[in-house]
Amino acid sequence: MFIRLDLSCSSCRQPRLLDGAYQCTLTAGSLDEACGQLLCYSCSRAHSSATSHPCFRVVGLDSRVMAGVIDCPHRCGANLTPANYMKHARSCKLRELMCPMSMCRQKPFFWNTLASHLIDHHGFFSENTTYEGYKEDIPLIRCGTGVVLEGQEEYFVFFIAETGLYFIWLGDAKAKPDLPSFMLKVYLHQAGPDGGPREELGHYLSPHPARVMDVIHLCVISRVTNVNITQQSFYLRVLIEDRA
């Protein structure tokens, strides 16, 4: 029989007790309500610093956690085990997302509405991908905008921030349950001076990204300074293929 668990830390309310539950040693005889609550590691450290009360890990709960069933934190109705909780939480189609663009930070968005927001509000270039061969000469335009490649019930987003190239996968992982990751190879180019050959500024070849909604730093644009990057135009050469 499985035990249904609430993994929320009593202090930060984030589902972090999967990594261990901690409790203050002064669970009785204290005037602080937090002394009797289950805390995550970070909050237990903060509690100890604020009260001078040491905290300990409640190791007796570890076996119960591993044998338990956890509700999806985004309320999609999925029953999760500790083994698949974190991956599902990062790829759930009902996860609310914040716009990653500097000076915007609007929220909340779902995966499909965030893609539309980047295209309509931030001027991201949009194009389809067929999962076959390289797509050449994709205009990245400049810092502050980017590219959205639309696949099958998923989007592949590329953008430049400061002096780095970043990537986000947006989609419903349940649409491809047998394909948890995909091959991604990216080359970043800039037109050479006076119309000369394009110069490669950076690339990303591995590892294969998982279908989870996180920001991935692909490469550093080492030869372009943060001062003049907003004046530059860039191009991408991208290969995306499904891999089991």
PDB file of C-alpha atoms in Angstrom:
ATOM      1  CA  MET A   1       0.000   0.000   0.000  1.00  0.00           C
ATOM      2  CA  PHE A   2       1.381   3.385  -0.994  1.00  0.00           C
ATOM      3  CA  ILE A   3       1.345   6.395   1.313  1.00  0.00           C
ATOM      4  CA  ARG A   4       0.302   9.713  -0.231  1.00  0.00           C
ATOM      5  CA  LEU A   5       2.859  12.348   0.726  1.00  0.00           C
ATOM      6  CA  ASP A   6       3.071  16.112   0.992  1.00  0.00           C
ATOM      7  CA  LEU A   7       6.687  17.067   0.322  1.00  0.00           C
ATOM      8  CA  SER A   8       6.258  20.794   0.919  1.00  0.00           C
ATOM      9  CA  CYS A   9       8.708  22.428   3.303  1.00  0.00           C
ATOM     10  CA  SER A  10       6.779  24.096   6.134  1.00  0.00           C
ATOM     11  CA  SER A  11       8.808  27.282   5.698  1.00  0.00           C
ATOM     12  CA  CYS A  12       9.345  27.933   1.976  1.00  0.00           C
ATOM     13  CA  ARG A  13       6.361  25.782   0.861  1.00  0.00           C
ATOM     14  CA  GLN A  14       8.444  24.319  -1.957  1.00  0.00           C
ATOM     15  CA  PRO A  15       8.358  20.517  -2.536  1.00  0.00           C
ATOM     16  CA  ARG A  16      11.912  19.997  -1.304  1.00  0.00           C
ATOM     17  CA  LEU A  17      11.466  17.310   1.356  1.00  0.00           C
ATOM     18  CA  LEU A  18      12.210  14.697  -1.296  1.00  0.00           C
ATOM     19  CA  ASP A  19      15.888  15.481  -0.663  1.00  0.00           C
ATOM     20  CA  GLY A  20      15.474  14.974   3.064  1.00  0.00           C
ATOM     21  CA  ALA A  21      13.311  16.299   5.887  1.00  0.00           C
ATOM     22  CA  TYR A  22      14.923  18.228   8.741  1.00  0.00           C
ATOM     23  CA  GLN A  23      13.629  19.244  12.139  1.00  0.00           C
ATOM     24  CA  CYS A  24      14.807  21.441  14.979  1.00  0.00           C
ATOM     25  CA  THR A  25      16.187  19.594  18.011  1.00  0.00           C
ATOM     26  CA  LEU A  26      14.035  21.812  20.234  1.00  0.00           C
ATOM     27  CA  THR A  27      10.656  20.452  19.150  1.00  0.00           C
ATOM     28  CA  ALA A  28       9.222  20.975  22.641  1.00  0.00           C
ATOM     29  CA  GLY A  29       9.671  23.889  24.993  1.00  0.00           C
ATOM     30  CA  SER A  30      10.152  26.436  22.217  1.00  0.00           C
ATOM     31  CA  LEU A  31       8.245  29.626  21.500  1.00  0.00           C
ATOM     32  CA  ASP A  32       8.982  29.353  17.767  1.00  0.00           C
ATOM     33  CA  GLU A  33       6.384  27.448  15.734  1.00  0.00           C
ATOM     34  CA  ALA A  34       9.023  26.469  13.166  1.00  0.00           C
ATOM     35  CA  CYS A  35      10.807  24.346  15.781  1.00  0.00           C
ATOM     36  CA  GLY A  36       8.151  21.662  15.457  1.00  0.00           C
ATOM     37  CA  GLN A  37       7.872  21.673  11.669  1.00  0.00           C
ATOM     38  CA  LEU A  38       9.507  19.677   8.896  1.00  0.00           C
ATOM     39  CA  LEU A  39      11.932  21.811   6.920  1.00  0.00           C
ATOM     40  CA  CYS A  40      14.035  21.398   3.799  1.00  0.00           C
ATOM     41  CA  TYR A  41      17.816  21.536   4.102  1.00  0.00           C
ATOM     42  CA  SER A  42      18.093  25.215   3.123  1.00  0.00           C
ATOM     43  CA  CYS A  43      15.366  26.326   5.508  1.00  0.00           C
ATOM     44  CA  SER A  44      16.814  24.212   8.317  1.00  0.00           C
ATOM     45  CA  ARG A  45      20.130  26.033   7.888  1.00  0.00           C
ATOM     46  CA  ALA A  46      18.345  29.383   7.983  1.00  0.00           C
ATOM     47  CA  HIS A  47      16.385  28.287  11.062  1.00  0.00           C
ATOM     48  CA  SER A  48      19.552  27.231  12.883  1.00  0.00           C
ATOM     49  CA  SER A  49      21.229  30.521  12.013  1.00  0.00           C
ATOM     50  CA  ALA A  50      18.278  32.578  13.252  1.00  0.00           C
ATOM     51  CA  THR A  51      17.555  30.653  16.467  1.00  0.00           C
ATOM     52  CA  SER A  52      20.899  28.981  17.305  1.00  0.00           C
ATOM     53  CA  HIS A  53      18.970  25.693  17.485  1.00  0.00           C
ATOM     54  CA  PRO A  54      20.687  22.814  15.658  1.00  0.00           C
ATOM     55  CA  CYS A  55      18.592  20.810  13.201  1.00  0.00           C
ATOM     56  CA  PHE A  56      18.822  17.125  12.336  1.00  0.00           C
ATOM     57  CA  ARG A  57      17.720  15.034   9.394  1.00  0.00           C
ATOM     58  CA  VAL A  58      14.688  12.874  10.156  1.00  0.00           C
ATOM     59  CA  VAL A  59      16.163   9.724   8.617  1.00  0.00           C
ATOM     60  CA  GLY A  60      13.175   7.669   9.740  1.00  0.00           C
ATOM     61  CA  LEU A  61      11.103   9.374   7.043  1.00  0.00           C
ATOM     62  CA  ASP A  62      13.439   8.426   4.181  1.00  0.00           C
ATOM     63  CA  SER A  63      11.996   4.944   3.676  1.00  0.00           C
ATOM     64  CA  ARG A  64       8.426   6.271   3.841  1.00  0.00           C
ATOM     65  CA  VAL A  65       9.227   8.905   1.237  1.00  0.00           C
ATOM     66  CA  MET A  66      10.729   6.347  -1.146  1.00  0.00           C
ATOM     67  CA  ALA A  67       7.642   4.135  -0.810  1.00  0.00           C
ATOM     68  CA  GLY A  68       5.154   6.967  -1.144  1.00  0.00           C
ATOM     69  CA  VAL A  69       3.018   8.490  -3.881  1.00  0.00           C
ATOM     70  CA  ILE A  70       3.308  12.208  -4.559  1.00  0.00           C
ATOM     71  CA  ASP A  71       0.781  14.505  -6.190  1.00  0.00           C
ATOM     72  CA  CYS A  72       1.966  16.613  -9.104  1.00  0.00           C
ATOM     73  CA  PRO A  73       2.770  20.102  -7.744  1.00  0.00           C
ATOM     74  CA  HIS A  74       1.098  21.619 -10.816  1.00  0.00           C
ATOM     75  CA  ARG A  75      -2.181  19.770 -10.139  1.00  0.00           C
ATOM     76  CA  CYS A  76      -2.323  17.798 -13.371  1.00  0.00           C
ATOM     77  CA  GLY A  77      -3.592  14.752 -11.475  1.00  0.00           C
ATOM     78  CA  ALA A  78      -0.529  12.556 -11.990  1.00  0.00           C
ATOM     79  CA  ASN A  79       0.480  10.159  -9.220  1.00  0.00           C
ATOM     80  CA  LEU A  80       4.257  10.284  -8.996  1.00  0.00           C
ATOM     81  CA  THR A  81       6.968   8.251  -7.352  1.00  0.00           C
ATOM     82  CA  PRO A  82      10.113   9.832  -5.882  1.00  0.00           C
ATOM     83  CA  ALA A  83      12.068   8.464  -8.859  1.00  0.00           C
ATOM     84  CA  ASN A  84      10.094  10.426 -11.465  1.00  0.00           C
ATOM     85  CA  TYR A  85       8.881  13.368  -9.388  1.00  0.00           C
ATOM     86  CA  MET A  86      11.556  15.923 -10.314  1.00  0.00           C
ATOM     87  CA  LYS A  87      11.504  15.194 -14.046  1.00  0.00           C
ATOM     88  CA  HIS A  88       7.719  15.378 -14.185  1.00  0.00           C
ATOM     89  CA  ALA A  89       7.647  18.602 -12.162  1.00  0.00           C
ATOM     90  CA  ARG A  90       9.987  20.252 -14.700  1.00  0.00           C
ATOM     91  CA  SER A  91       8.163  18.969 -17.792  1.00  0.00           C
ATOM     92  CA  CYS A  92       4.490  18.993 -16.743  1.00  0.00           C
ATOM     93  CA  LYS A  93       2.285  20.712 -19.316  1.00  0.00           C
ATOM     94  CA  LEU A  94       0.528  22.636 -16.526  1.00  0.00           C
ATOM     95  CA  ARG A  95       3.744  24.078 -15.106  1.00  0.00           C
ATOM     96  CA  GLU A  96       3.560  27.870 -14.945  1.00  0.00           C
ATOM     97  CA  LEU A  97       6.573  29.604 -16.490  1.00  0.00           C
ATOM     98  CA  MET A  98       8.057  33.084 -16.331  1.00  0.00           C
ATOM     99  CA  CYS A  99       9.277  34.923 -19.417  1.00  0.00           C
ATOM    100  CA  PRO A 100      13.091  34.571 -19.487  1.00  0.00           C
ATOM    101  CA  MET A 101      13.702  37.872 -21.246  1.00  0.00           C
ATOM    102  CA  SER A 102      15.410  40.606 -19.250  1.00  0.00           C
ATOM    103  CA  MET A 103      13.155  43.493 -18.193  1.00  0.00           C
ATOM    104  CA  CYS A 104      10.018  41.469 -18.961  1.00  0.00           C
ATOM    105  CA  ARG A 105       9.613  38.664 -16.430  1.00  0.00           C
ATOM    106  CA  GLN A 106       5.895  38.399 -17.101  1.00  0.00           C
ATOM    107  CA  LYS A 107       4.094  35.362 -15.719  1.00  0.00           C
ATOM    108  CA  PRO A 108       2.442  32.995 -15.665  1.00  0.00           C
ATOM    109  CA  PHE A 109       2.648  31.252 -19.012  1.00  0.00           C
ATOM    110  CA  PHE A 110       2.119  27.664 -20.035  1.00  0.00           C
ATOM    111  CA  TRP A 111       4.575  26.144 -22.516  1.00  0.00           C
ATOM    112  CA  ASN A 112       2.540  27.007 -25.606  1.00  0.00           C
ATOM    113  CA  THR A 113       1.552  30.510 -24.502  1.00  0.00           C
ATOM    114  CA  LEU A 114       5.162  31.347 -23.600  1.00  0.00           C
ATOM    115  CA  ALA A 115       6.259  30.462 -27.135  1.00  0.00           C
ATOM    116  CA  SER A 116       3.569  32.758 -28.551  1.00  0.00           C
ATOM    117  CA  HIS A 117       4.591  35.522 -26.140  1.00  0.00           C
ATOM    118  CA  LEU A 118       8.232  35.346 -27.262  1.00  0.00           C
ATOM    119  CA  ILE A 119       7.197  35.579 -30.914  1.00  0.00           C
ATOM    120  CA  ASP A 120       4.517  38.264 -30.584  1.00  0.00           C
ATOM    121  CA  HIS A 121       5.917  40.413 -27.771  1.00  0.00           C
ATOM    122  CA  HIS A 122       9.684  40.048 -28.151  1.00  0.00           C
ATOM    123  CA  GLY A 123       9.940  39.612 -31.916  1.00  0.00           C
ATOM    124  CA  PHE A 124      11.458  36.125 -31.925  1.00  0.00           C
ATOM    125  CA  PHE A 125      11.968  34.666 -35.397  1.00  0.00           C
ATOM    126  CA  SER A 126       9.660  31.662 -35.901  1.00  0.00           C
ATOM    127  CA  GLU A 127      10.135  28.672 -38.192  1.00  0.00           C
ATOM    128  CA  ASN A 128       9.181  24.995 -38.333  1.00  0.00           C
ATOM    129  CA  THR A 129      11.628  22.138 -37.864  1.00  0.00           C
ATOM    130  CA  THR A 130      11.338  18.731 -39.529  1.00  0.00           C
ATOM    131  CA  TYR A 131      13.811  16.811 -37.298  1.00  0.00           C
ATOM    132  CA  GLU A 132      15.834  15.966 -40.427  1.00  0.00           C
ATOM    133  CA  GLY A 133      19.186  17.506 -41.283  1.00  0.00           C
ATOM    134  CA  TYR A 134      20.589  20.900 -40.419  1.00  0.00           C
ATOM    135  CA  LYS A 135      18.580  24.092 -40.670  1.00  0.00           C
ATOM    136  CA  GLU A 136      20.925  26.695 -42.095  1.00  0.00           C
ATOM    137  CA  ASP A 137      21.191  30.476 -41.691  1.00  0.00           C
ATOM    138  CA  ILE A 138      18.536  30.918 -39.020  1.00  0.00           C
ATOM    139  CA  PRO A 139      18.652  34.625 -38.120  1.00  0.00           C
ATOM    140  CA  LEU A 140      19.154  35.172 -34.398  1.00  0.00           C
ATOM    141  CA  ILE A 141      18.953  38.926 -35.065  1.00  0.00           C
ATOM    142  CA  ARG A 142      20.501  40.417 -31.905  1.00  0.00           C
ATOM    143  CA  CYS A 143      20.730  40.284 -28.142  1.00  0.00           C
ATOM    144  CA  GLY A 144      17.276  40.537 -26.560  1.00  0.00           C
ATOM    145  CA  THR A 145      15.485  38.531 -29.229  1.00  0.00           C
ATOM    146  CA  GLY A 146      15.851  35.005 -30.489  1.00  0.00           C
ATOM    147  CA  VAL A 147      14.467  32.072 -32.441  1.00  0.00           C
ATOM    148  CA  VAL A 148      11.538  29.718 -31.868  1.00  0.00           C
ATOM    149  CA  LEU A 149      11.628  26.487 -33.895  1.00  0.00           C
ATOM    150  CA  GLU A 150       8.266  24.739 -33.836  1.00  0.00           C
ATOM    151  CA  GLY A 151       8.227  20.947 -33.866  1.00  0.00           C
ATOM    152  CA  GLN A 152       5.510  18.402 -33.143  1.00  0.00           C
ATOM    153  CA  GLU A 153       3.729  19.658 -30.008  1.00  0.00           C
ATOM    154  CA  GLU A 154       6.954  21.279 -28.815  1.00  0.00           C
ATOM    155  CA  TYR A 155       9.125  24.350 -29.326  1.00  0.00           C
ATOM    156  CA  PHE A 156      12.893  24.812 -29.365  1.00  0.00           C
ATOM    157  CA  VAL A 157      13.869  28.314 -28.221  1.00  0.00           C
ATOM    158  CA  PHE A 158      17.275  29.981 -28.681  1.00  0.00           C
ATOM    159  CA  PHE A 159      18.278  33.407 -27.409  1.00  0.00           C
ATOM    160  CA  ILE A 160      21.329  35.470 -26.489  1.00  0.00           C
ATOM    161  CA  ALA A 161      21.689  37.054 -23.063  1.00  0.00           C
ATOM    162  CA  GLU A 162      24.791  39.012 -22.051  1.00  0.00           C
ATOM    163  CA  THR A 163      27.590  37.054 -23.785  1.00  0.00           C
ATOM    164  CA  GLY A 164      26.011  33.607 -23.876  1.00  0.00           C
ATOM    165  CA  LEU A 165      23.747  31.550 -26.122  1.00  0.00           C
ATOM    166  CA  TYR A 166      20.863  29.867 -24.277  1.00  0.00           C
ATOM    167  CA  PHE A 167      18.237  27.254 -25.090  1.00  0.00           C
ATOM    168  CA  ILE A 168      14.819  26.266 -23.708  1.00  0.00           C
ATOM    169  CA  TRP A 169      12.670  23.283 -24.620  1.00  0.00           C
ATOM    170  CA  LEU A 170       8.930  23.940 -24.321  1.00  0.00           C
ATOM    171  CA  GLY A 171       6.379  21.187 -24.768  1.00  0.00           C
ATOM    172  CA  ASP A 172       4.288  18.345 -23.424  1.00  0.00           C
ATOM    173  CA  ALA A 173       6.630  15.466 -22.578  1.00  0.00           C
ATOM    174  CA  LYS A 174       3.676  13.055 -22.588  1.00  0.00           C
ATOM    175  CA  ALA A 175       3.371  13.578 -26.342  1.00  0.00           C
ATOM    176  CA  LYS A 176       6.627  11.628 -26.777  1.00  0.00           C
ATOM    177  CA  PRO A 177       6.833   9.229 -23.826  1.00  0.00           C
ATOM    178  CA  ASP A 178       9.387   6.980 -25.556  1.00  0.00           C
ATOM    179  CA  LEU A 179      11.656   9.890 -26.526  1.00  0.00           C
ATOM    180  CA  PRO A 180      12.817  11.527 -23.283  1.00  0.00           C
ATOM    181  CA  SER A 181      15.678  13.350 -25.012  1.00  0.00           C
ATOM    182  CA  PHE A 182      16.727  14.618 -28.429  1.00  0.00           C
ATOM    183  CA  MET A 183      19.932  15.275 -30.322  1.00  0.00           C
ATOM    184  CA  LEU A 184      20.865  18.951 -30.470  1.00  0.00           C
ATOM    185  CA  LYS A 185      23.820  20.381 -32.372  1.00  0.00           C
ATOM    186  CA  VAL A 186      24.107  24.148 -32.661  1.00  0.00           C
ATOM    187  CA  TYR A 187      26.644  26.418 -34.349  1.00  0.00           C
ATOM    188  CA  LEU A 188      26.571  30.182 -33.806  1.00  0.00           C
ATOM    189  CA  HIS A 189      27.927  32.361 -36.619  1.00  0.00           C
ATOM    190  CA  GLN A 190      28.483  36.035 -37.266  1.00  0.00           C
ATOM    191  CA  ALA A 191      28.992  37.645 -40.668  1.00  0.00           C
ATOM    192  CA  GLY A 192      32.628  38.485 -41.310  1.00  0.00           C
ATOM    193  CA  PRO A 193      33.819  42.082 -41.803  1.00  0.00           C
ATOM    194  CA  ASP A 194      33.197  43.691 -45.188  1.00  0.00           C
ATOM    195  CA  GLY A 195      31.014  40.817 -46.310  1.00  0.00           C
ATOM    196  CA  GLY A 196      33.680  38.203 -45.657  1.00  0.00           C
ATOM    197  CA  PRO A 197      33.016  34.564 -44.686  1.00  0.00           C
ATOM    198  CA  ARG A 198      30.967  33.978 -41.588  1.00  0.00           C
ATOM    199  CA  GLU A 199      32.903  33.386 -38.411  1.00  0.00           C
ATOM    200  CA  GLU A 200      31.959  30.672 -35.935  1.00  0.00           C
ATOM    201  CA  LEU A 201      31.586  32.153 -32.459  1.00  0.00           C
ATOM    202  CA  GLY A 202      30.617  29.039 -30.540  1.00  0.00           C
ATOM    203  CA  HIS A 203      28.866  25.694 -30.704  1.00  0.00           C
ATOM    204  CA  TYR A 204      27.026  23.053 -28.684  1.00  0.00           C
ATOM    205  CA  LEU A 205      27.287  19.351 -29.554  1.00  0.00           C
ATOM    206  CA  SER A 206      26.401  17.339 -26.431  1.00  0.00           C
ATOM    207  CA  PRO A 207      24.923  16.032 -24.180  1.00  0.00           C
ATOM    208  CA  HIS A 208      21.467  15.370 -25.604  1.00  0.00           C
ATOM    209  CA  PRO A 209      18.985  17.620 -23.753  1.00  0.00           C
ATOM    210  CA  ALA A 210      16.085  16.003 -21.927  1.00  0.00           C
ATOM    211  CA  ARG A 211      12.525  17.081 -22.615  1.00  0.00           C
ATOM    212  CA  VAL A 212      12.277  19.184 -19.466  1.00  0.00           C
ATOM    213  CA  MET A 213      11.590  22.915 -19.318  1.00  0.00           C
ATOM    214  CA  ASP A 214      14.852  24.386 -18.077  1.00  0.00           C
ATOM    215  CA  VAL A 215      17.177  27.059 -19.452  1.00  0.00           C
ATOM    216  CA  ILE A 216      20.370  25.496 -20.843  1.00  0.00           C
ATOM    217  CA  HIS A 217      23.537  27.522 -21.401  1.00  0.00           C
ATOM    218  CA  LEU A 218      24.843  26.348 -24.778  1.00  0.00           C
ATOM    219  CA  CYS A 219      28.047  28.334 -25.179  1.00  0.00           C
ATOM    220  CA  VAL A 220      29.920  31.520 -24.355  1.00  0.00           C
ATOM    221  CA  ILE A 221      30.321  34.060 -27.150  1.00  0.00           C
ATOM    222  CA  SER A 222      33.932  34.725 -26.280  1.00  0.00           C
ATOM    223  CA  ARG A 223      34.947  37.104 -29.072  1.00  0.00           C
ATOM    224  CA  VAL A 224      32.028  39.506 -28.724  1.00  0.00           C
ATOM    225  CA  THR A 225      32.032  41.825 -25.729  1.00  0.00           C
ATOM    226  CA  ASN A 226      28.959  42.589 -23.685  1.00  0.00           C
ATOM    227  CA  VAL A 227      29.347  46.253 -24.690  1.00  0.00           C
ATOM    228  CA  ASN A 228      28.714  45.798 -28.412  1.00  0.00           C
ATOM    229  CA  ILE A 229      26.703  42.557 -28.483  1.00  0.00           C
ATOM    230  CA  THR A 230      23.439  44.491 -28.784  1.00  0.00           C
ATOM    231  CA  GLN A 231      24.667  45.888 -32.114  1.00  0.00           C
ATOM    232  CA  GLN A 232      25.515  42.505 -33.622  1.00  0.00           C
ATOM    233  CA  SER A 233      23.516  40.114 -35.803  1.00  0.00           C
ATOM    234  CA  PHE A 234      23.976  36.367 -35.526  1.00  0.00           C
ATOM    235  CA  TYR A 235      22.983  33.216 -37.386  1.00  0.00           C
ATOM    236  CA  LEU A 236      22.347  29.688 -36.181  1.00  0.00           C
ATOM    237  CA  ARG A 237      22.971  26.338 -37.812  1.00  0.00           C
ATOM    238  CA  VAL A 238      20.843  23.811 -35.933  1.00  0.00           C
ATOM    239  CA  LEU A 239      20.354  20.051 -36.043  1.00  0.00           C
ATOM    240  CA  ILE A 240      17.481  18.556 -34.025  1.00  0.00           C
ATOM    241  CA  GLU A 241      16.754  14.830 -34.202  1.00  0.00           C
ATOM    242  CA  ASP A 242      14.697  12.572 -31.963  1.00  0.00           C
ATOM    243  CA  ARG A 243      16.672  10.013 -29.989  1.00  0.00           C
ATOM    244  CA  ALA A 244      15.327   7.453 -27.542  1.00  0.00           C
TER     245      ALA A 244
END
